[in-house]
PDB file of C-alpha atoms in Angstrom:
ATOM      1  CA  MET A   1       1.485   7.075  43.112  1.00  0.00           C
ATOM      2  CA  ASN A   2      -2.150   7.507  42.037  1.00  0.00           C
ATOM      3  CA  ASP A   3      -1.314  10.882  40.483  1.00  0.00           C
ATOM      4  CA  LEU A   4       1.539   9.286  38.575  1.00  0.00           C
ATOM      5  CA  MET A   5      -0.687   6.517  37.226  1.00  0.00           C
ATOM      6  CA  THR A   6      -3.376   9.041  36.291  1.00  0.00           C
ATOM      7  CA  LYS A   7      -0.910  11.171  34.361  1.00  0.00           C
ATOM      8  CA  SER A   8       0.474   8.096  32.633  1.00  0.00           C
ATOM      9  CA  PHE A   9      -3.007   6.943  31.644  1.00  0.00           C
ATOM     10  CA  LEU A  10      -4.033  10.397  30.422  1.00  0.00           C
ATOM     11  CA  SER A  11      -0.839  10.618  28.399  1.00  0.00           C
ATOM     12  CA  TYR A  12      -1.626   7.251  26.850  1.00  0.00           C
ATOM     13  CA  VAL A  13      -5.218   8.269  26.103  1.00  0.00           C
ATOM     14  CA  GLU A  14      -4.234  11.522  24.423  1.00  0.00           C
ATOM     15  CA  LEU A  15      -1.494   9.916  22.357  1.00  0.00           C
ATOM     16  CA  LYS A  16      -3.781   7.094  21.269  1.00  0.00           C
ATOM     17  CA  LYS A  17      -6.618   9.457  20.372  1.00  0.00           C
ATOM     18  CA  GLN A  18      -4.282  11.625  18.312  1.00  0.00           C
ATOM     19  CA  ALA A  19      -2.739   8.638  16.572  1.00  0.00           C
ATOM     20  CA  MET A  20      -6.123   7.145  15.719  1.00  0.00           C
ATOM     21  CA  LYS A  21      -7.362  10.545  14.559  1.00  0.00           C
ATOM     22  CA  ASP A  22      -4.388  10.794  12.221  1.00  0.00           C
ATOM     23  CA  LEU A  23      -5.077   7.319  10.870  1.00  0.00           C
ATOM     24  CA  GLU A  24      -8.804   8.111  10.466  1.00  0.00           C
ATOM     25  CA  ALA A  25      -9.359   4.394  10.768  1.00  0.00           C
ATOM     26  CA  GLY A  26      -8.058   1.429  12.646  1.00  0.00           C
ATOM     27  CA  PRO A  27      -8.784  -0.944  15.483  1.00  0.00           C
ATOM     28  CA  ASP A  28     -10.499   0.670  18.426  1.00  0.00           C
ATOM     29  CA  LEU A  29      -9.521  -0.616  21.832  1.00  0.00           C
ATOM     30  CA  GLU A  30     -11.981   0.168  24.579  1.00  0.00           C
ATOM     31  CA  MET A  31     -10.243   1.805  27.495  1.00  0.00           C
ATOM     32  CA  GLY A  32     -12.224  -0.128  30.022  1.00  0.00           C
ATOM     33  CA  GLN A  33     -11.005  -3.430  28.590  1.00  0.00           C
ATOM     34  CA  LEU A  34      -7.330  -2.615  29.124  1.00  0.00           C
ATOM     35  CA  ASP A  35      -5.629  -3.774  32.271  1.00  0.00           C
ATOM     36  CA  LEU A  36      -2.652  -2.013  33.826  1.00  0.00           C
ATOM     37  CA  ALA A  37      -0.122  -4.065  31.824  1.00  0.00           C
ATOM     38  CA  ASP A  38      -1.856  -3.162  28.547  1.00  0.00           C
ATOM     39  CA  GLU A  39      -1.869   0.507  29.502  1.00  0.00           C
ATOM     40  CA  ARG A  40       1.844   0.471  30.203  1.00  0.00           C
ATOM     41  CA  ASN A  41       2.542  -1.477  27.030  1.00  0.00           C
ATOM     42  CA  LEU A  42       0.717   0.957  24.754  1.00  0.00           C
ATOM     43  CA  SER A  43       1.722   4.031  26.756  1.00  0.00           C
ATOM     44  CA  GLN A  44       5.411   3.332  26.117  1.00  0.00           C
ATOM     45  CA  PHE A  45       4.624   2.632  22.475  1.00  0.00           C
ATOM     46  CA  PHE A  46       2.769   5.913  21.976  1.00  0.00           C
ATOM     47  CA  GLU A  47       5.535   7.834  23.714  1.00  0.00           C
ATOM     48  CA  ALA A  48       7.906   6.530  21.024  1.00  0.00           C
ATOM     49  CA  VAL A  49       5.329   7.475  18.370  1.00  0.00           C
ATOM     50  CA  ALA A  50       5.043  10.994  19.809  1.00  0.00           C
ATOM     51  CA  SER A  51       8.816  11.423  19.611  1.00  0.00           C
ATOM     52  CA  ILE A  52       8.782  10.484  15.922  1.00  0.00           C
ATOM     53  CA  LYS A  53       5.866  12.822  15.240  1.00  0.00           C
ATOM     54  CA  ASN A  54       7.761  15.700  16.859  1.00  0.00           C
ATOM     55  CA  ASP A  55      10.695  15.077  14.515  1.00  0.00           C
ATOM     56  CA  MET A  56       8.296  14.913  11.573  1.00  0.00           C
ATOM     57  CA  GLN A  57       6.794  18.251  12.586  1.00  0.00           C
ATOM     58  CA  GLU A  58      10.255  19.810  12.627  1.00  0.00           C
ATOM     59  CA  ILE A  59      10.837  18.544   9.091  1.00  0.00           C
ATOM     60  CA  SER A  60       7.469  19.983   8.026  1.00  0.00           C
ATOM     61  CA  ASN A  61       8.493  23.353   9.466  1.00  0.00           C
ATOM     62  CA  LEU A  62      11.796  23.188   7.579  1.00  0.00           C
ATOM     63  CA  LEU A  63       9.890  22.378   4.384  1.00  0.00           C
ATOM     64  CA  LEU A  64       7.865  25.566   4.837  1.00  0.00           C
ATOM     65  CA  ASP A  65      11.098  27.505   5.378  1.00  0.00           C
ATOM     66  CA  LEU A  66      12.606  26.022   2.211  1.00  0.00           C
ATOM     67  CA  GLN A  67       9.507  26.996   0.250  1.00  0.00           C
ATOM     68  CA  GLN A  68       9.798  30.556   1.576  1.00  0.00           C
ATOM     69  CA  LEU A  69      13.510  30.737   0.752  1.00  0.00           C
ATOM     70  CA  ASN A  70      12.771  29.546  -2.768  1.00  0.00           C
ATOM     71  CA  GLU A  71      10.257  32.357  -3.166  1.00  0.00           C
ATOM     72  CA  GLU A  72      12.879  34.853  -1.993  1.00  0.00           C
ATOM     73  CA  THR A  73      15.356  33.643  -4.625  1.00  0.00           C
ATOM     74  CA  LYS A  74      12.871  34.619  -7.343  1.00  0.00           C
ATOM     75  CA  SER A  75      12.682  38.251  -6.226  1.00  0.00           C
ATOM     76  CA  THR A  76      16.404  39.073  -6.251  1.00  0.00           C
ATOM     77  CA  HIS A  77      19.065  39.385  -8.941  1.00  0.00           C
ATOM     78  CA  SER A  78      22.004  39.990  -6.622  1.00  0.00           C
ATOM     79  CA  ALA A  79      24.588  37.218  -6.667  1.00  0.00           C
ATOM     80  CA  LYS A  80      25.565  38.114  -3.088  1.00  0.00           C
ATOM     81  CA  ILE A  81      21.998  37.785  -1.779  1.00  0.00           C
ATOM     82  CA  LEU A  82      21.513  34.589  -3.761  1.00  0.00           C
ATOM     83  CA  ARG A  83      24.660  33.175  -2.161  1.00  0.00           C
ATOM     84  CA  GLY A  84      23.268  33.949   1.282  1.00  0.00           C
ATOM     85  CA  LEU A  85      19.928  32.325   0.449  1.00  0.00           C
ATOM     86  CA  ARG A  86      21.787  29.325  -0.962  1.00  0.00           C
ATOM     87  CA  ASP A  87      23.699  28.923   2.308  1.00  0.00           C
ATOM     88  CA  ARG A  88      20.442  29.034   4.289  1.00  0.00           C
ATOM     89  CA  ILE A  89      18.855  26.474   1.972  1.00  0.00           C
ATOM     90  CA  ASN A  90      21.854  24.174   2.363  1.00  0.00           C
ATOM     91  CA  SER A  91      21.708  24.570   6.150  1.00  0.00           C
ATOM     92  CA  ASP A  92      18.005  23.640   6.181  1.00  0.00           C
ATOM     93  CA  MET A  93      18.626  20.624   3.960  1.00  0.00           C
ATOM     94  CA  VAL A  94      21.433  19.392   6.233  1.00  0.00           C
ATOM     95  CA  THR A  95      19.037  19.603   9.188  1.00  0.00           C
ATOM     96  CA  VAL A  96      16.241  17.870   7.250  1.00  0.00           C
ATOM     97  CA  LEU A  97      18.556  15.008   6.281  1.00  0.00           C
ATOM     98  CA  ARG A  98      19.788  14.644   9.867  1.00  0.00           C
ATOM     99  CA  LYS A  99      16.212  14.590  11.207  1.00  0.00           C
ATOM    100  CA  ALA A 100      15.092  12.135   8.524  1.00  0.00           C
ATOM    101  CA  LYS A 101      17.898   9.722   9.431  1.00  0.00           C
ATOM    102  CA  ILE A 102      16.957  10.024  13.125  1.00  0.00           C
ATOM    103  CA  ILE A 103      13.340   9.182  12.252  1.00  0.00           C
ATOM    104  CA  LYS A 104      14.539   6.225  10.176  1.00  0.00           C
ATOM    105  CA  THR A 105      16.470   4.867  13.182  1.00  0.00           C
ATOM    106  CA  LYS A 106      13.508   5.414  15.517  1.00  0.00           C
ATOM    107  CA  LEU A 107      11.153   3.647  13.109  1.00  0.00           C
ATOM    108  CA  GLU A 108      13.489   0.678  12.888  1.00  0.00           C
ATOM    109  CA  LEU A 109      13.558   0.505  16.699  1.00  0.00           C
ATOM    110  CA  LEU A 110       9.762   0.758  16.736  1.00  0.00           C
ATOM    111  CA  ASP A 111       9.516  -2.146  14.281  1.00  0.00           C
ATOM    112  CA  GLN A 112      11.814  -4.215  16.476  1.00  0.00           C
ATOM    113  CA  SER A 113       9.762  -3.303  19.539  1.00  0.00           C
ATOM    114  CA  ASN A 114       6.566  -4.426  17.787  1.00  0.00           C
ATOM    115  CA  LEU A 115       8.101  -7.801  16.966  1.00  0.00           C
ATOM    116  CA  VAL A 116       9.462  -8.311  20.489  1.00  0.00           C
ATOM    117  CA  ASN A 117       6.112  -7.298  21.957  1.00  0.00           C
ATOM    118  CA  ARG A 118       4.419 -10.278  20.299  1.00  0.00           C
ATOM    119  CA  SER A 119       6.528 -12.675  22.356  1.00  0.00           C
ATOM    120  CA  ILE A 120       5.806 -11.009  25.710  1.00  0.00           C
ATOM    121  CA  SER A 121       2.364 -12.530  26.078  1.00  0.00           C
ATOM    122  CA  ALA A 122      -0.184 -14.553  24.146  1.00  0.00           C
ATOM    123  CA  ALA A 123      -2.475 -11.525  24.463  1.00  0.00           C
ATOM    124  CA  TYR A 124      -0.001  -9.553  22.303  1.00  0.00           C
ATOM    125  CA  ARG A 125       0.498 -12.217  19.632  1.00  0.00           C
ATOM    126  CA  GLU A 126       0.443 -11.347  15.957  1.00  0.00           C
ATOM    127  CA  GLY A 127      -3.062 -10.330  14.902  1.00  0.00           C
ATOM    128  CA  SER A 128      -4.211  -9.516  18.435  1.00  0.00           C
ATOM    129  CA  PRO A 129      -6.024  -6.164  18.978  1.00  0.00           C
ATOM    130  CA  ILE A 130      -2.978  -4.595  20.624  1.00  0.00           C
ATOM    131  CA  ASP A 131      -0.632  -5.891  17.912  1.00  0.00           C
ATOM    132  CA  ARG A 132      -2.914  -4.589  15.171  1.00  0.00           C
ATOM    133  CA  THR A 133      -3.071  -1.213  16.900  1.00  0.00           C
ATOM    134  CA  ARG A 134       0.717  -1.015  17.107  1.00  0.00           C
ATOM    135  CA  MET A 135       1.175  -2.081  13.495  1.00  0.00           C
ATOM    136  CA  SER A 136      -1.541   0.256  12.178  1.00  0.00           C
ATOM    137  CA  VAL A 137      -0.085   3.274  13.981  1.00  0.00           C
ATOM    138  CA  THR A 138       3.452   2.401  12.851  1.00  0.00           C
ATOM    139  CA  ASN A 139       2.297   2.082   9.246  1.00  0.00           C
ATOM    140  CA  GLY A 140       0.342   5.316   9.680  1.00  0.00           C
ATOM    141  CA  LEU A 141       3.650   7.053  10.412  1.00  0.00           C
ATOM    142  CA  ARG A 142       5.086   5.609   7.212  1.00  0.00           C
ATOM    143  CA  VAL A 143       2.101   6.879   5.234  1.00  0.00           C
ATOM    144  CA  LYS A 144       2.715  10.375   6.607  1.00  0.00           C
ATOM    145  CA  LEU A 145       6.391  10.082   5.705  1.00  0.00           C
ATOM    146  CA  ARG A 146       5.430   9.049   2.193  1.00  0.00           C
ATOM    147  CA  ASP A 147       3.194  12.132   1.923  1.00  0.00           C
ATOM    148  CA  MET A 148       6.051  14.260   3.220  1.00  0.00           C
ATOM    149  CA  MET A 149       8.361  12.680   0.633  1.00  0.00           C
ATOM    150  CA  ASN A 150       5.871  13.676  -2.073  1.00  0.00           C
ATOM    151  CA  ASP A 151       5.867  17.258  -0.742  1.00  0.00           C
ATOM    152  CA  PHE A 152       9.654  17.463  -1.067  1.00  0.00           C
ATOM    153  CA  HIS A 153       9.448  15.888  -4.522  1.00  0.00           C
ATOM    154  CA  SER A 154       6.916  18.559  -5.531  1.00  0.00           C
ATOM    155  CA  LEU A 155       9.273  21.255  -4.199  1.00  0.00           C
ATOM    156  CA  ARG A 156      12.106  19.814  -6.279  1.00  0.00           C
ATOM    157  CA  GLU A 157       9.982  19.789  -9.445  1.00  0.00           C
ATOM    158  CA  LYS A 158       8.848  23.350  -8.762  1.00  0.00           C
ATOM    159  CA  ILE A 159      12.428  24.583  -8.280  1.00  0.00           C
ATOM    160  CA  VAL A 160      13.587  22.928 -11.524  1.00  0.00           C
ATOM    161  CA  LYS A 161      10.601  24.291 -13.451  1.00  0.00           C
ATOM    162  CA  GLU A 162      11.100  27.825 -12.134  1.00  0.00           C
ATOM    163  CA  HIS A 163      14.835  27.643 -12.837  1.00  0.00           C
ATOM    164  CA  LYS A 164      14.117  26.783 -16.473  1.00  0.00           C
ATOM    165  CA  GLU A 165      11.602  29.623 -16.734  1.00  0.00           C
ATOM    166  CA  GLY A 166      14.179  32.002 -15.274  1.00  0.00           C
ATOM    167  CA  LEU A 167      16.773  30.860 -17.791  1.00  0.00           C
ATOM    168  CA  LYS A 168      14.314  31.471 -20.616  1.00  0.00           C
ATOM    169  CA  ARG A 169      13.681  35.020 -19.398  1.00  0.00           C
ATOM    170  CA  ARG A 170      17.367  35.833 -18.933  1.00  0.00           C
ATOM    171  CA  TYR A 171      18.220  34.373 -22.338  1.00  0.00           C
ATOM    172  CA  TYR A 172      15.455  36.408 -23.989  1.00  0.00           C
ATOM    173  CA  ASN A 173      16.560  39.587 -22.214  1.00  0.00           C
ATOM    174  CA  ALA A 174      20.130  38.997 -23.389  1.00  0.00           C
ATOM    175  CA  THR A 175      19.362  38.066 -27.003  1.00  0.00           C
ATOM    176  CA  GLY A 176      15.797  39.072 -27.795  1.00  0.00           C
ATOM    177  CA  GLU A 177      15.157  35.504 -28.954  1.00  0.00           C
ATOM    178  CA  GLU A 178      13.192  32.614 -27.482  1.00  0.00           C
ATOM    179  CA  PRO A 179      15.489  29.692 -26.559  1.00  0.00           C
ATOM    180  CA  SER A 180      14.693  26.156 -27.674  1.00  0.00           C
ATOM    181  CA  GLU A 181      13.953  23.422 -25.159  1.00  0.00           C
ATOM    182  CA  GLU A 182      17.191  21.704 -26.174  1.00  0.00           C
ATOM    183  CA  LEU A 183      19.173  24.855 -25.384  1.00  0.00           C
ATOM    184  CA  ILE A 184      17.412  25.262 -22.028  1.00  0.00           C
ATOM    185  CA  GLU A 185      18.300  21.685 -21.093  1.00  0.00           C
ATOM    186  CA  LYS A 186      21.891  22.406 -22.086  1.00  0.00           C
ATOM    187  CA  MET A 187      21.890  25.516 -19.923  1.00  0.00           C
ATOM    188  CA  VAL A 188      20.452  23.558 -16.983  1.00  0.00           C
ATOM    189  CA  LEU A 189      23.230  21.005 -17.305  1.00  0.00           C
ATOM    190  CA  GLY A 190      25.976  23.548 -18.015  1.00  0.00           C
ATOM    191  CA  GLY A 191      24.606  26.306 -15.823  1.00  0.00           C
ATOM    192  CA  TRP A 192      26.260  29.683 -16.165  1.00  0.00           C
ATOM    193  CA  GLN A 193      28.895  28.482 -18.641  1.00  0.00           C
ATOM    194  CA  VAL A 194      26.897  29.498 -21.693  1.00  0.00           C
ATOM    195  CA  GLY A 195      28.473  31.764 -24.310  1.00  0.00           C
ATOM    196  CA  ILE A 196      25.516  34.106 -24.515  1.00  0.00           C
ATOM    197  CA  PHE A 197      26.173  35.389 -20.961  1.00  0.00           C
ATOM    198  CA  GLU A 198      29.861  36.064 -21.540  1.00  0.00           C
ATOM    199  CA  GLY A 199      30.748  39.728 -21.038  1.00  0.00           C
ATOM    200  CA  LYS A 200      27.725  40.268 -18.783  1.00  0.00           C
ATOM    201  CA  VAL A 201      29.402  39.817 -15.392  1.00  0.00           C
ATOM    202  CA  ASP A 202      26.387  40.428 -13.141  1.00  0.00           C
ATOM    203  CA  LEU A 203      24.136  38.203 -15.215  1.00  0.00           C
ATOM    204  CA  ALA A 204      26.760  35.476 -15.382  1.00  0.00           C
ATOM    205  CA  MET A 205      27.332  35.555 -11.613  1.00  0.00           C
ATOM    206  CA  GLU A 206      23.595  35.481 -10.927  1.00  0.00           C
ATOM    207  CA  ASN A 207      23.156  32.542 -13.285  1.00  0.00           C
ATOM    208  CA  ARG A 208      26.080  30.733 -11.670  1.00  0.00           C
ATOM    209  CA  GLU A 209      24.674  31.125  -8.150  1.00  0.00           C
ATOM    210  CA  ARG A 210      21.256  29.925  -9.255  1.00  0.00           C
ATOM    211  CA  HIS A 211      22.781  26.941 -11.007  1.00  0.00           C
ATOM    212  CA  GLU A 212      24.937  25.975  -8.026  1.00  0.00           C
ATOM    213  CA  ALA A 213      21.954  26.349  -5.700  1.00  0.00           C
ATOM    214  CA  LEU A 214      19.924  24.088  -7.994  1.00  0.00           C
ATOM    215  CA  LYS A 215      22.663  21.424  -8.009  1.00  0.00           C
ATOM    216  CA  ASP A 216      22.985  21.550  -4.216  1.00  0.00           C
ATOM    217  CA  ILE A 217      19.282  21.191  -3.500  1.00  0.00           C
ATOM    218  CA  GLN A 218      18.824  18.497  -6.158  1.00  0.00           C
ATOM    219  CA  ARG A 219      21.649  16.479  -4.619  1.00  0.00           C
ATOM    220  CA  SER A 220      20.238  16.901  -1.102  1.00  0.00           C
ATOM    221  CA  LEU A 221      16.679  16.127  -2.163  1.00  0.00           C
ATOM    222  CA  THR A 222      17.828  12.997  -3.994  1.00  0.00           C
ATOM    223  CA  GLU A 223      19.524  11.766  -0.817  1.00  0.00           C
ATOM    224  CA  LEU A 224      16.469  12.724   1.242  1.00  0.00           C
ATOM    225  CA  HIS A 225      14.187  10.897  -1.196  1.00  0.00           C
ATOM    226  CA  GLN A 226      16.171   7.695  -0.687  1.00  0.00           C
ATOM    227  CA  VAL A 227      15.941   8.011   3.105  1.00  0.00           C
ATOM    228  CA  PHE A 228      12.179   8.547   2.903  1.00  0.00           C
ATOM    229  CA  LEU A 229      11.867   5.669   0.458  1.00  0.00           C
ATOM    230  CA  ASP A 230      13.670   3.321   2.848  1.00  0.00           C
ATOM    231  CA  MET A 231      11.176   4.243   5.579  1.00  0.00           C
ATOM    232  CA  ALA A 232       8.014   4.205   3.487  1.00  0.00           C
ATOM    233  CA  VAL A 233       8.635   1.293   1.116  1.00  0.00           C
ATOM    234  CA  LEU A 234       7.234  -1.354   3.489  1.00  0.00           C
ATOM    235  CA  VAL A 235       3.954   0.413   4.167  1.00  0.00           C
ATOM    236  CA  GLU A 236       2.120  -1.234   1.252  1.00  0.00           C
ATOM    237  CA  THR A 237       3.050  -4.829   2.117  1.00  0.00           C
ATOM    238  CA  GLN A 238       2.639  -4.286   5.859  1.00  0.00           C
ATOM    239  CA  GLY A 239      -0.681  -2.580   5.276  1.00  0.00           C
ATOM    240  CA  GLU A 240      -1.809  -5.577   3.221  1.00  0.00           C
ATOM    241  CA  LYS A 241      -0.784  -7.883   6.066  1.00  0.00           C
ATOM    242  CA  ILE A 242      -2.898  -5.884   8.516  1.00  0.00           C
ATOM    243  CA  ASN A 243      -5.836  -6.022   6.119  1.00  0.00           C
ATOM    244  CA  ASP A 244      -5.368  -9.783   5.689  1.00  0.00           C
ATOM    245  CA  ILE A 245      -5.359 -10.288   9.451  1.00  0.00           C
ATOM    246  CA  GLU A 246      -8.510  -8.216   9.888  1.00  0.00           C
ATOM    247  CA  GLU A 247     -10.168 -10.055   6.999  1.00  0.00           C
ATOM    248  CA  ASN A 248      -9.252 -13.400   8.547  1.00  0.00           C
ATOM    249  CA  VAL A 249     -10.667 -12.271  11.884  1.00  0.00           C
ATOM    250  CA  ALA A 250     -13.887 -11.188  10.170  1.00  0.00           C
ATOM    251  CA  ASN A 251     -14.075 -14.504   8.307  1.00  0.00           C
ATOM    252  CA  ALA A 252     -13.460 -16.408  11.536  1.00  0.00           C
ATOM    253  CA  GLU A 253     -16.309 -14.538  13.203  1.00  0.00           C
ATOM    254  CA  HIS A 254     -18.537 -15.382  10.247  1.00  0.00           C
ATOM    255  CA  TYR A 255     -17.599 -19.051  10.407  1.00  0.00           C
ATOM    256  CA  VAL A 256     -18.151 -19.185  14.169  1.00  0.00           C
ATOM    257  CA  SER A 257     -21.547 -17.528  13.772  1.00  0.00           C
ATOM    258  CA  ALA A 258     -22.521 -19.902  10.971  1.00  0.00           C
ATOM    259  CA  GLY A 259     -21.303 -22.892  12.977  1.00  0.00           C
ATOM    260  CA  THR A 260     -23.324 -21.801  15.990  1.00  0.00           C
ATOM    261  CA  LYS A 261     -26.472 -21.549  13.874  1.00  0.00           C
ATOM    262  CA  GLU A 262     -25.869 -25.027  12.454  1.00  0.00           C
ATOM    263  CA  LEU A 263     -25.424 -26.459  15.955  1.00  0.00           C
ATOM    264  CA  ILE A 264     -28.707 -24.891  17.054  1.00  0.00           C
ATOM    265  CA  GLN A 265     -30.467 -26.277  13.992  1.00  0.00           C
ATOM    266  CA  ALA A 266     -28.983 -29.736  14.607  1.00  0.00           C
ATOM    267  CA  LYS A 267     -30.084 -29.607  18.238  1.00  0.00           C
ATOM    268  CA  ASN A 268     -33.632 -28.639  17.223  1.00  0.00           C
ATOM    269  CA  MET A 269     -33.727 -31.429  14.637  1.00  0.00           C
ATOM    270  CA  LYS A 270     -32.523 -33.916  17.231  1.00  0.00           C
ATOM    271  CA  ARG A 271     -35.253 -32.768  19.602  1.00  0.00           C
ATOM    272  CA  ARG A 272     -37.911 -33.089  16.876  1.00  0.00           C
ATOM    273  CA  ARG A 273     -36.665 -36.568  16.002  1.00  0.00           C
ATOM    274  CA  LYS A 274     -36.860 -37.571  19.650  1.00  0.00           C
ATOM    275  CA  TRP A 275     -40.489 -36.435  19.875  1.00  0.00           C
ATOM    276  CA  ALA A 276     -41.288 -38.177  16.590  1.00  0.00           C
ATOM    277  CA  PHE A 277     -39.774 -41.389  17.929  1.00  0.00           C
ATOM    278  CA  TRP A 278     -41.922 -41.366  21.088  1.00  0.00           C
ATOM    279  CA  ILE A 279     -45.031 -40.460  19.146  1.00  0.00           C
ATOM    280  CA  GLY A 280     -44.305 -43.385  16.844  1.00  0.00           C
ATOM    281  CA  VAL A 281     -43.906 -45.705  19.852  1.00  0.00           C
ATOM    282  CA  VAL A 282     -47.212 -44.530  21.312  1.00  0.00           C
ATOM    283  CA  VAL A 283     -48.988 -45.023  17.964  1.00  0.00           C
ATOM    284  CA  LEU A 284     -47.462 -48.485  17.580  1.00  0.00           C
ATOM    285  CA  VAL A 285     -48.553 -49.498  21.094  1.00  0.00           C
ATOM    286  CA  PHE A 286     -52.055 -48.168  20.398  1.00  0.00           C
ATOM    287  CA  VAL A 287     -52.257 -50.152  17.129  1.00  0.00           C
ATOM    288  CA  LEU A 288     -51.087 -53.318  18.877  1.00  0.00           C
ATOM    289  CA  ILE A 289     -53.701 -52.889  21.584  1.00  0.00           C
ATOM    290  CA  CYS A 290     -56.407 -52.432  18.946  1.00  0.00           C
ATOM    291  CA  LEU A 291     -55.285 -55.572  17.068  1.00  0.00           C
ATOM    292  CA  ILE A 292     -55.248 -57.645  20.240  1.00  0.00           C
ATOM    293  CA  ALA A 293     -58.732 -56.423  21.134  1.00  0.00           C
ATOM    294  CA  ILE A 294     -60.059 -57.339  17.692  1.00  0.00           C
ATOM    295  CA  LEU A 295     -58.455 -60.736  17.658  1.00  0.00           C
ATOM    296  CA  THR A 296     -59.765 -61.659  21.067  1.00  0.00           C
TER     297      THR A 296
END
């Protein structure tokens, strides 16, 4: 039983350290101040976080694979090889979308768990150290997802840019003339169905495969962008709420400190007034005695 508790605690410690390291900032709970219930509470939470991070790592690996496949498409002119690369890209994008939707579901469950956790005990209420830790780590995941979304957006822009550059080269090689931007946009929209490539079967097939691959990945990345956006859109407002809570806590501490100082000052003033009162009584008695002595 002791070994089990030790492993559970170590798992919690490692997960928390890694999460806080990723955040680079956030509330720091001292291990010695956590009782067994707190350990279990956060241990289960960080296990859920670790599961999401594993899925995110898989998506990151797929992003690297997509970047590599894109590089391979630039070094071949074979329609058959391009078709094979296109199939691999589509397969990766299907997996990325599936993983992203799984992460979205897990994040929603994590949000629900954070809300339910506040009602378990007054110690876990909104704004408490444990609640702020849970919310900060959850929002930290959303920040990472937003960064990942930007990486996929950059990949999309790169693919479109390189596709246009490739069209310019192929058009120049076919005609000896530089195409206008308007014509390039037309070719991007119409793909291989451009009169200049008619009669050049290999070139037309290559252009068609590249165009179809571009349409597929743009469609998939647009869908992926929406999934990421659904997960990341709340991070700004939730992050502001966390900051407001921490600011309120800091202000409360300031007010308590200021109030304590005022109480001390009031107590000292009361003490000084008390001494002044007795000194005044003594002086008054002394004056009365002197007057009586003079009069008699």
